[in-house]
mmCIF file of C-alpha atoms in Angstrom:
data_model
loop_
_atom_site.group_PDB
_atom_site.id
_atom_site.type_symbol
_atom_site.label_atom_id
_atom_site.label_comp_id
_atom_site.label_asym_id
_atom_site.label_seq_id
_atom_site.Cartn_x
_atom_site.Cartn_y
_atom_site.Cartn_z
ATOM 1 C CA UNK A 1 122.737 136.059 108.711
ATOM 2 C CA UNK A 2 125.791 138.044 107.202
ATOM 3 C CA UNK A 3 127.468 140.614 109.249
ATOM 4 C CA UNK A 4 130.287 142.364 107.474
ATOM 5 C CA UNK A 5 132.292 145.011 109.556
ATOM 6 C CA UNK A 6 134.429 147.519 108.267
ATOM 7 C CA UNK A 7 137.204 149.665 109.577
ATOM 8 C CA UNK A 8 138.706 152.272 109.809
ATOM 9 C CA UNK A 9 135.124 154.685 109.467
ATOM 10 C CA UNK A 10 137.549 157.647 108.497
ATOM 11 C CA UNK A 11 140.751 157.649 107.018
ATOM 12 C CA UNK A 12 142.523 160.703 106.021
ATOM 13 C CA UNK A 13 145.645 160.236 103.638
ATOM 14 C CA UNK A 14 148.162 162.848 102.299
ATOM 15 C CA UNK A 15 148.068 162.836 98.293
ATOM 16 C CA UNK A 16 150.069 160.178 96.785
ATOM 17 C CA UNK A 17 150.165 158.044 99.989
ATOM 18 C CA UNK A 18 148.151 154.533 100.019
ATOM 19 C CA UNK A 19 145.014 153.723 101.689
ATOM 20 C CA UNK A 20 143.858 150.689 102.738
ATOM 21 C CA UNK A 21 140.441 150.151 104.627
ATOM 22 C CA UNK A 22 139.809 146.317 105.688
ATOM 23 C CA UNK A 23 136.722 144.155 106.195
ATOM 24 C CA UNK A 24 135.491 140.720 107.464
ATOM 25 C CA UNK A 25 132.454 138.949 107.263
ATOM 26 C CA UNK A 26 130.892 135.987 109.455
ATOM 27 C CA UNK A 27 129.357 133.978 106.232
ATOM 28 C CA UNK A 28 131.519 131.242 105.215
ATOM 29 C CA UNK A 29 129.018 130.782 102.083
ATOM 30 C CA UNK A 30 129.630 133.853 100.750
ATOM 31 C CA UNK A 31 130.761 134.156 97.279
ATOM 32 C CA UNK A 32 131.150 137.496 96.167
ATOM 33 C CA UNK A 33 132.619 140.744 97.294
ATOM 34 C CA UNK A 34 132.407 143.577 95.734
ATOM 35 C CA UNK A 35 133.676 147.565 96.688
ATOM 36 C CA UNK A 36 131.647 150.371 95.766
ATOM 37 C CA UNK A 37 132.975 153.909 95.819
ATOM 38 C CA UNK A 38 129.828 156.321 97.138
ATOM 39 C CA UNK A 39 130.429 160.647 96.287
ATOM 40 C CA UNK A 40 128.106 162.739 98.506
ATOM 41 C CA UNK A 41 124.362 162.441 97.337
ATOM 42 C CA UNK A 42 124.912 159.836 94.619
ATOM 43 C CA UNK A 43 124.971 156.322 93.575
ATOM 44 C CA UNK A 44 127.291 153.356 94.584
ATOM 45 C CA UNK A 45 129.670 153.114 92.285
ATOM 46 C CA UNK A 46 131.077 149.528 91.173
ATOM 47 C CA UNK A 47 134.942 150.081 91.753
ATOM 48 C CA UNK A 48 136.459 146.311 92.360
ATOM 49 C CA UNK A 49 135.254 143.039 92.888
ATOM 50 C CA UNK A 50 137.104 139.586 93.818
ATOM 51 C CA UNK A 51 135.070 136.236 93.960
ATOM 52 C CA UNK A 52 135.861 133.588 95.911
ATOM 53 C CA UNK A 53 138.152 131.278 93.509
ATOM 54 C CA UNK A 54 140.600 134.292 93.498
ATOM 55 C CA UNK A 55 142.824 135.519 96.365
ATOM 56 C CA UNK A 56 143.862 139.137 94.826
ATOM 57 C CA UNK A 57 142.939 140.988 91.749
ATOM 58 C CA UNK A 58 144.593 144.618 90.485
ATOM 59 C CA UNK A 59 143.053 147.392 88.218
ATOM 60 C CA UNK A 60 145.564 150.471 88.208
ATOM 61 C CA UNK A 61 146.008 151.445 91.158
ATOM 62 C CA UNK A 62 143.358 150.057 93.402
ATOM 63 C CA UNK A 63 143.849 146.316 94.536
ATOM 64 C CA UNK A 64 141.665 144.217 96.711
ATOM 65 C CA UNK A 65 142.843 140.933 98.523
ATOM 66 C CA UNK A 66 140.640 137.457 99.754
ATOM 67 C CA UNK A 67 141.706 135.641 102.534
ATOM 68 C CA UNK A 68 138.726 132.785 102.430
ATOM 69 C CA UNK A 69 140.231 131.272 105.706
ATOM 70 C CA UNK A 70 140.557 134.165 108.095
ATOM 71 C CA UNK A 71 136.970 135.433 105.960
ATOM 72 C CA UNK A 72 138.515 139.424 105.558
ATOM 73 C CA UNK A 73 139.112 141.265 102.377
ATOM 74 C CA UNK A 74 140.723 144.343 101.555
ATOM 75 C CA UNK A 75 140.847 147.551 99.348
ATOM 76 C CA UNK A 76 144.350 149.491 98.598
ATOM 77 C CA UNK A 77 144.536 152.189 96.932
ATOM 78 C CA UNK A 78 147.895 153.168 95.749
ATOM 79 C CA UNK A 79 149.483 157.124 94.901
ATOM 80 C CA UNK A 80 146.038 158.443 96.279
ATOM 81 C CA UNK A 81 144.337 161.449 94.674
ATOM 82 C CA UNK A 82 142.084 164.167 95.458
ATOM 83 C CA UNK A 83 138.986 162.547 93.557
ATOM 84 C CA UNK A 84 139.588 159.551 95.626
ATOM 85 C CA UNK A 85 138.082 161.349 98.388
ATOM 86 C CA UNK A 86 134.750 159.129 98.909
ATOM 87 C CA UNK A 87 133.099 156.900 101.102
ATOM 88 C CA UNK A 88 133.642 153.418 100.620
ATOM 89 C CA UNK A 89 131.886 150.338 100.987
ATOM 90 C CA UNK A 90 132.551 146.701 101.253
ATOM 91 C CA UNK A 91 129.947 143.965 100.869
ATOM 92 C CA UNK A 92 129.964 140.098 101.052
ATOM 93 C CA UNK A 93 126.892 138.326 98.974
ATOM 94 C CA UNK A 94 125.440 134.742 99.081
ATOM 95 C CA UNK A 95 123.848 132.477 96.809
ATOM 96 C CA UNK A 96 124.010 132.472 92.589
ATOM 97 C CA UNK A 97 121.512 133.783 90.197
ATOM 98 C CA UNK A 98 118.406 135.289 91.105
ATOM 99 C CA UNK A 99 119.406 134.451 94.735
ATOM 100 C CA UNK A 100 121.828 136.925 95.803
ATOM 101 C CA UNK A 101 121.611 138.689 99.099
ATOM 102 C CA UNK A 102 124.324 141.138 99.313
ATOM 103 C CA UNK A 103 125.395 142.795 103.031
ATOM 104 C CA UNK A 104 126.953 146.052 102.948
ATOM 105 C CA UNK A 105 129.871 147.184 105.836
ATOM 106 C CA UNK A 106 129.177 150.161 107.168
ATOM 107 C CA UNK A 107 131.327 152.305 105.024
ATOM 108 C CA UNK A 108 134.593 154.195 105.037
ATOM 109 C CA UNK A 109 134.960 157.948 104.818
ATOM 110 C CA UNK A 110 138.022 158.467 103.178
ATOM 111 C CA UNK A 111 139.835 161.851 102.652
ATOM 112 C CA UNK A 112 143.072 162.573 100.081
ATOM 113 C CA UNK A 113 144.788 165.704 101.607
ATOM 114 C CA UNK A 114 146.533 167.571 98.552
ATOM 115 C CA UNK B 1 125.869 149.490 79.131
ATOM 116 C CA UNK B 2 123.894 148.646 82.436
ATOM 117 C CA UNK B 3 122.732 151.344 83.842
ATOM 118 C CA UNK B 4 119.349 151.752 85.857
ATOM 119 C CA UNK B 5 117.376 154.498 86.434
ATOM 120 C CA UNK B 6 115.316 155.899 89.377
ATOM 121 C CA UNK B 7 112.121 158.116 89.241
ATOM 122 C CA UNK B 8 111.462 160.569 90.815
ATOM 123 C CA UNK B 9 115.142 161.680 92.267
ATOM 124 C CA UNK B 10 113.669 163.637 94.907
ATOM 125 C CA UNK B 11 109.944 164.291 95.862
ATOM 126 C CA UNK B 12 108.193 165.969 99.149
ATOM 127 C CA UNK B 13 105.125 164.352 100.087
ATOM 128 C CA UNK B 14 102.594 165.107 102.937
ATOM 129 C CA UNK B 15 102.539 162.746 105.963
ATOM 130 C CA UNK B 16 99.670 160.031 105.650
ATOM 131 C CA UNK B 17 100.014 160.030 101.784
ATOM 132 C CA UNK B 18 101.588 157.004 99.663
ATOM 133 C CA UNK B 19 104.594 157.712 97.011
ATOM 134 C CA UNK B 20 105.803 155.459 94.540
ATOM 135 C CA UNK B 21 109.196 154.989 93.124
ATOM 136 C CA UNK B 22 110.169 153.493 89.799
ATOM 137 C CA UNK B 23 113.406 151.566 89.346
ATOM 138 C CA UNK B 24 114.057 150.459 85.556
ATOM 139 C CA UNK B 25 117.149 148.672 84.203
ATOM 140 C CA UNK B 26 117.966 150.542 80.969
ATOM 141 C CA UNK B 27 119.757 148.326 78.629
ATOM 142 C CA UNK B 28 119.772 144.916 80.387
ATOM 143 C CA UNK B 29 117.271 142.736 81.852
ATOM 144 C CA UNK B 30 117.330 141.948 85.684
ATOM 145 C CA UNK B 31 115.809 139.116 86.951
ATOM 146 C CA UNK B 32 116.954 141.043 90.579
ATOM 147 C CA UNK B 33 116.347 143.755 92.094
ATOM 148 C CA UNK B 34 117.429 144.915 95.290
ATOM 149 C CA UNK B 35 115.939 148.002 97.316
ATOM 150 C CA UNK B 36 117.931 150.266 99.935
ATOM 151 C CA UNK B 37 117.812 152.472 102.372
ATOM 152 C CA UNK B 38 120.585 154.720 103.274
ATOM 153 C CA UNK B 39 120.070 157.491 106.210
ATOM 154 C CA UNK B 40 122.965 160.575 105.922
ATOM 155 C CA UNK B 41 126.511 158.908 106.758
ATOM 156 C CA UNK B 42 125.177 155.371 107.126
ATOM 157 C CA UNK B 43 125.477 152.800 105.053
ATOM 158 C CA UNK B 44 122.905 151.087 102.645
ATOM 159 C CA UNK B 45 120.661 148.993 104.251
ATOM 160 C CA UNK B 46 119.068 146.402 102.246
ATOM 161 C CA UNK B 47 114.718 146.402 102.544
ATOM 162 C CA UNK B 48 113.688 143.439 100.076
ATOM 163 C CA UNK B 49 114.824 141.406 97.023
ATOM 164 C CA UNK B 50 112.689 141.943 94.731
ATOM 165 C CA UNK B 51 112.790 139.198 91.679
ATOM 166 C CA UNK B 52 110.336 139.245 88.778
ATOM 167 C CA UNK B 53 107.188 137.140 88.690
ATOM 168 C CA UNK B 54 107.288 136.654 92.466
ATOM 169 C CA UNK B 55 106.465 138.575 95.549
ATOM 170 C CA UNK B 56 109.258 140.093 97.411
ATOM 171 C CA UNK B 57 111.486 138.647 100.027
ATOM 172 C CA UNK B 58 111.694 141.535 102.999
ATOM 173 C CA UNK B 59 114.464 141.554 105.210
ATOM 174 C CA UNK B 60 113.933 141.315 108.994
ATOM 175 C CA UNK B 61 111.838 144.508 110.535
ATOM 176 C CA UNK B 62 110.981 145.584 107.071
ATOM 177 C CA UNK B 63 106.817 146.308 107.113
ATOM 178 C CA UNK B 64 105.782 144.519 103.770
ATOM 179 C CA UNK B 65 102.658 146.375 104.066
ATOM 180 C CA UNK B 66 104.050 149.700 104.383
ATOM 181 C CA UNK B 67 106.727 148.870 102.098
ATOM 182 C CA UNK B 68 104.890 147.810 98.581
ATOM 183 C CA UNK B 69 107.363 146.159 95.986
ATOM 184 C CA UNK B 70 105.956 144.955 92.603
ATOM 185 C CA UNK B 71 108.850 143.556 90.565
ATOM 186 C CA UNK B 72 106.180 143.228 87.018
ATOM 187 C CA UNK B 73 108.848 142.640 84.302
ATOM 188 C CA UNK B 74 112.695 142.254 83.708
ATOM 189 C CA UNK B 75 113.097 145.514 83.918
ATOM 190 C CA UNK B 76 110.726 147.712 86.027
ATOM 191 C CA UNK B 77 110.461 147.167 89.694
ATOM 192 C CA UNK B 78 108.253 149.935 91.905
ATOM 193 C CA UNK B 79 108.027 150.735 95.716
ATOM 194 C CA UNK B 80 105.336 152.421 97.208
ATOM 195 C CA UNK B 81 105.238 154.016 100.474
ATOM 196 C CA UNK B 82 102.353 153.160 101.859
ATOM 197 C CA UNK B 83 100.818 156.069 104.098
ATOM 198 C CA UNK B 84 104.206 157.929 104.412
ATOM 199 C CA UNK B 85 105.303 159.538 107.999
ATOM 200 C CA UNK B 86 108.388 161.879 108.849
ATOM 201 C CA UNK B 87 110.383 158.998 109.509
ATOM 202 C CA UNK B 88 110.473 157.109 106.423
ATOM 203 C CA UNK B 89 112.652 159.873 105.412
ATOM 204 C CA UNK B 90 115.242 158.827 103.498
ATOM 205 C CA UNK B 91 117.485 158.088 100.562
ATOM 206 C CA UNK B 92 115.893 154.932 98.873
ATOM 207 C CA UNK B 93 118.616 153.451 96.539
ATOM 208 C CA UNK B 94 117.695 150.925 93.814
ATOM 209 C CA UNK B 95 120.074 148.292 92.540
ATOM 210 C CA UNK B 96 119.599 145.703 89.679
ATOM 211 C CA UNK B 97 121.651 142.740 89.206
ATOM 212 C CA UNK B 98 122.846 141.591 85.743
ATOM 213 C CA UNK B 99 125.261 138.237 84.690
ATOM 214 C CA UNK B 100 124.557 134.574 84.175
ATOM 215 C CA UNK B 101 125.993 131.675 86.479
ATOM 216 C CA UNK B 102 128.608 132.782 88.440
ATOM 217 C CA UNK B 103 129.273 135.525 87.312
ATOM 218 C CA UNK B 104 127.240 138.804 88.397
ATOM 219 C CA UNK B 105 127.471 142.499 89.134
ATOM 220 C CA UNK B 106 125.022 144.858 90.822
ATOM 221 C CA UNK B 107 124.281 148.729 89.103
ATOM 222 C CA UNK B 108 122.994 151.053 91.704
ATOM 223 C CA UNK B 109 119.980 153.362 90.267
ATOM 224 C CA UNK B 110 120.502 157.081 91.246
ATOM 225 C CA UNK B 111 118.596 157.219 94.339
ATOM 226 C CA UNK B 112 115.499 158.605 95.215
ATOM 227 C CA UNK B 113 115.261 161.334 98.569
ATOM 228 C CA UNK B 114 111.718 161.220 100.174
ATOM 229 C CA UNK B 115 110.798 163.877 102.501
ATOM 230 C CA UNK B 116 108.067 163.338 104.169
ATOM 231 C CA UNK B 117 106.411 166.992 105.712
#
């Protein structure tokens, strides 16, 4: 099956500096790879996705990058901010439709230092 | 739009009883449903896809008897707890999956924390 790793597991950032937390995955098949942005005791939040026709994609000022080849993604996050303190997760998924199986990496705690 | 819902957010139950937990997608129809388990710091760990009109698919060392997951319309899928023990205390996370072809996102309902006394 998938296995998606994720590093670093913390990451502490002075305000206004990047961050960039970087993942692979062992599924060739996979298709779809979204980031979700977790706050303490609630929901996953959809921040970014890429698919895997597309090599990088941009919204403001988070970014995430596909290399298909080497099978690792990433997440930057530029002129960091104090509400972008969060744990974040990658996650790889397979199949279309009513078929997905999507594996979550184990998460990155990250802290913006004002 | 999509948003999905989770009931109850928290409940306490007594060890050896069953609860059940109600996942709905609010505004969109999901023919997928996933359900998760997350323990404190970890990471969301995927139980069963859930899609609607057929049983479940569990994922490896999942009990599908302890585990219950009825997926009975586009919108509402359930887990039960089946005779509930300290350790299936948890944070059981919800997500339903919305799009056509190949293009598809996942909503994450609110959660749901289970203590089991």
């Amino acid at each position: 099956g998938e296995n998606v790793e994720q590093h670093p597991s913390t990451l502490s950032v002075q305000e206004g500096d990047s961050a960039v937390i970087k993942c692979t995955y062992s599924d060739s098949a996979s298709n779809y790879f979204p980031w979700y942005k977790q706050e303490l005791g609630k929901r996953p939040q959809l921040i970014i996705d890429i698919r895997s026709n597309v090599g990088e994609k941009k919204d403001q000022r988070i970014a995430v990058t596909l290399n298909k080849t080497a099978k690792h993604f990433s997440l930057h996050i530029t002129e960091t901010q104090p509400e972008d303190s969060a744990v974040y997760f990658c996650a790889a998924s397979t199949g279309s439709g009513g078929y997905q199986k999507v594996t979550f990496g184990t998460g990155t705690k990250l802290q913006v230092i004002p | 739009g999509a948003v999905v819902s989770q009931h109850p957010s928290w409940v306490i139950c007594k060890s050896g009883t069953s609860v059940k937990i109600e996942c709905r997608s609010l505004d969109f129809q999901a023919t997928t449903m996933f359900w998760y388990r997350q323990f404190p710091k970890q990471s969301l760990m995927l139980m069963a896809t859930s899609n609607e009109g057929s049983k479940a698919t569990y994922e490896q060392g999942v009990e599908k008897d302890k585990f219950l997951i009825n997926h009975a319309s586009l919108t509402l899928s359930t887990l039960t707890v089946t005779s509930a023990h300290p350790e299936d205390s948890s944070f059981y996370i919800c997500s339903a999956m919305t799009g056509t072809g190949g293009s598809y996102e996942q909503y994450f309902g609110p959660g749901t924390r289970l203590t089991v006394t």
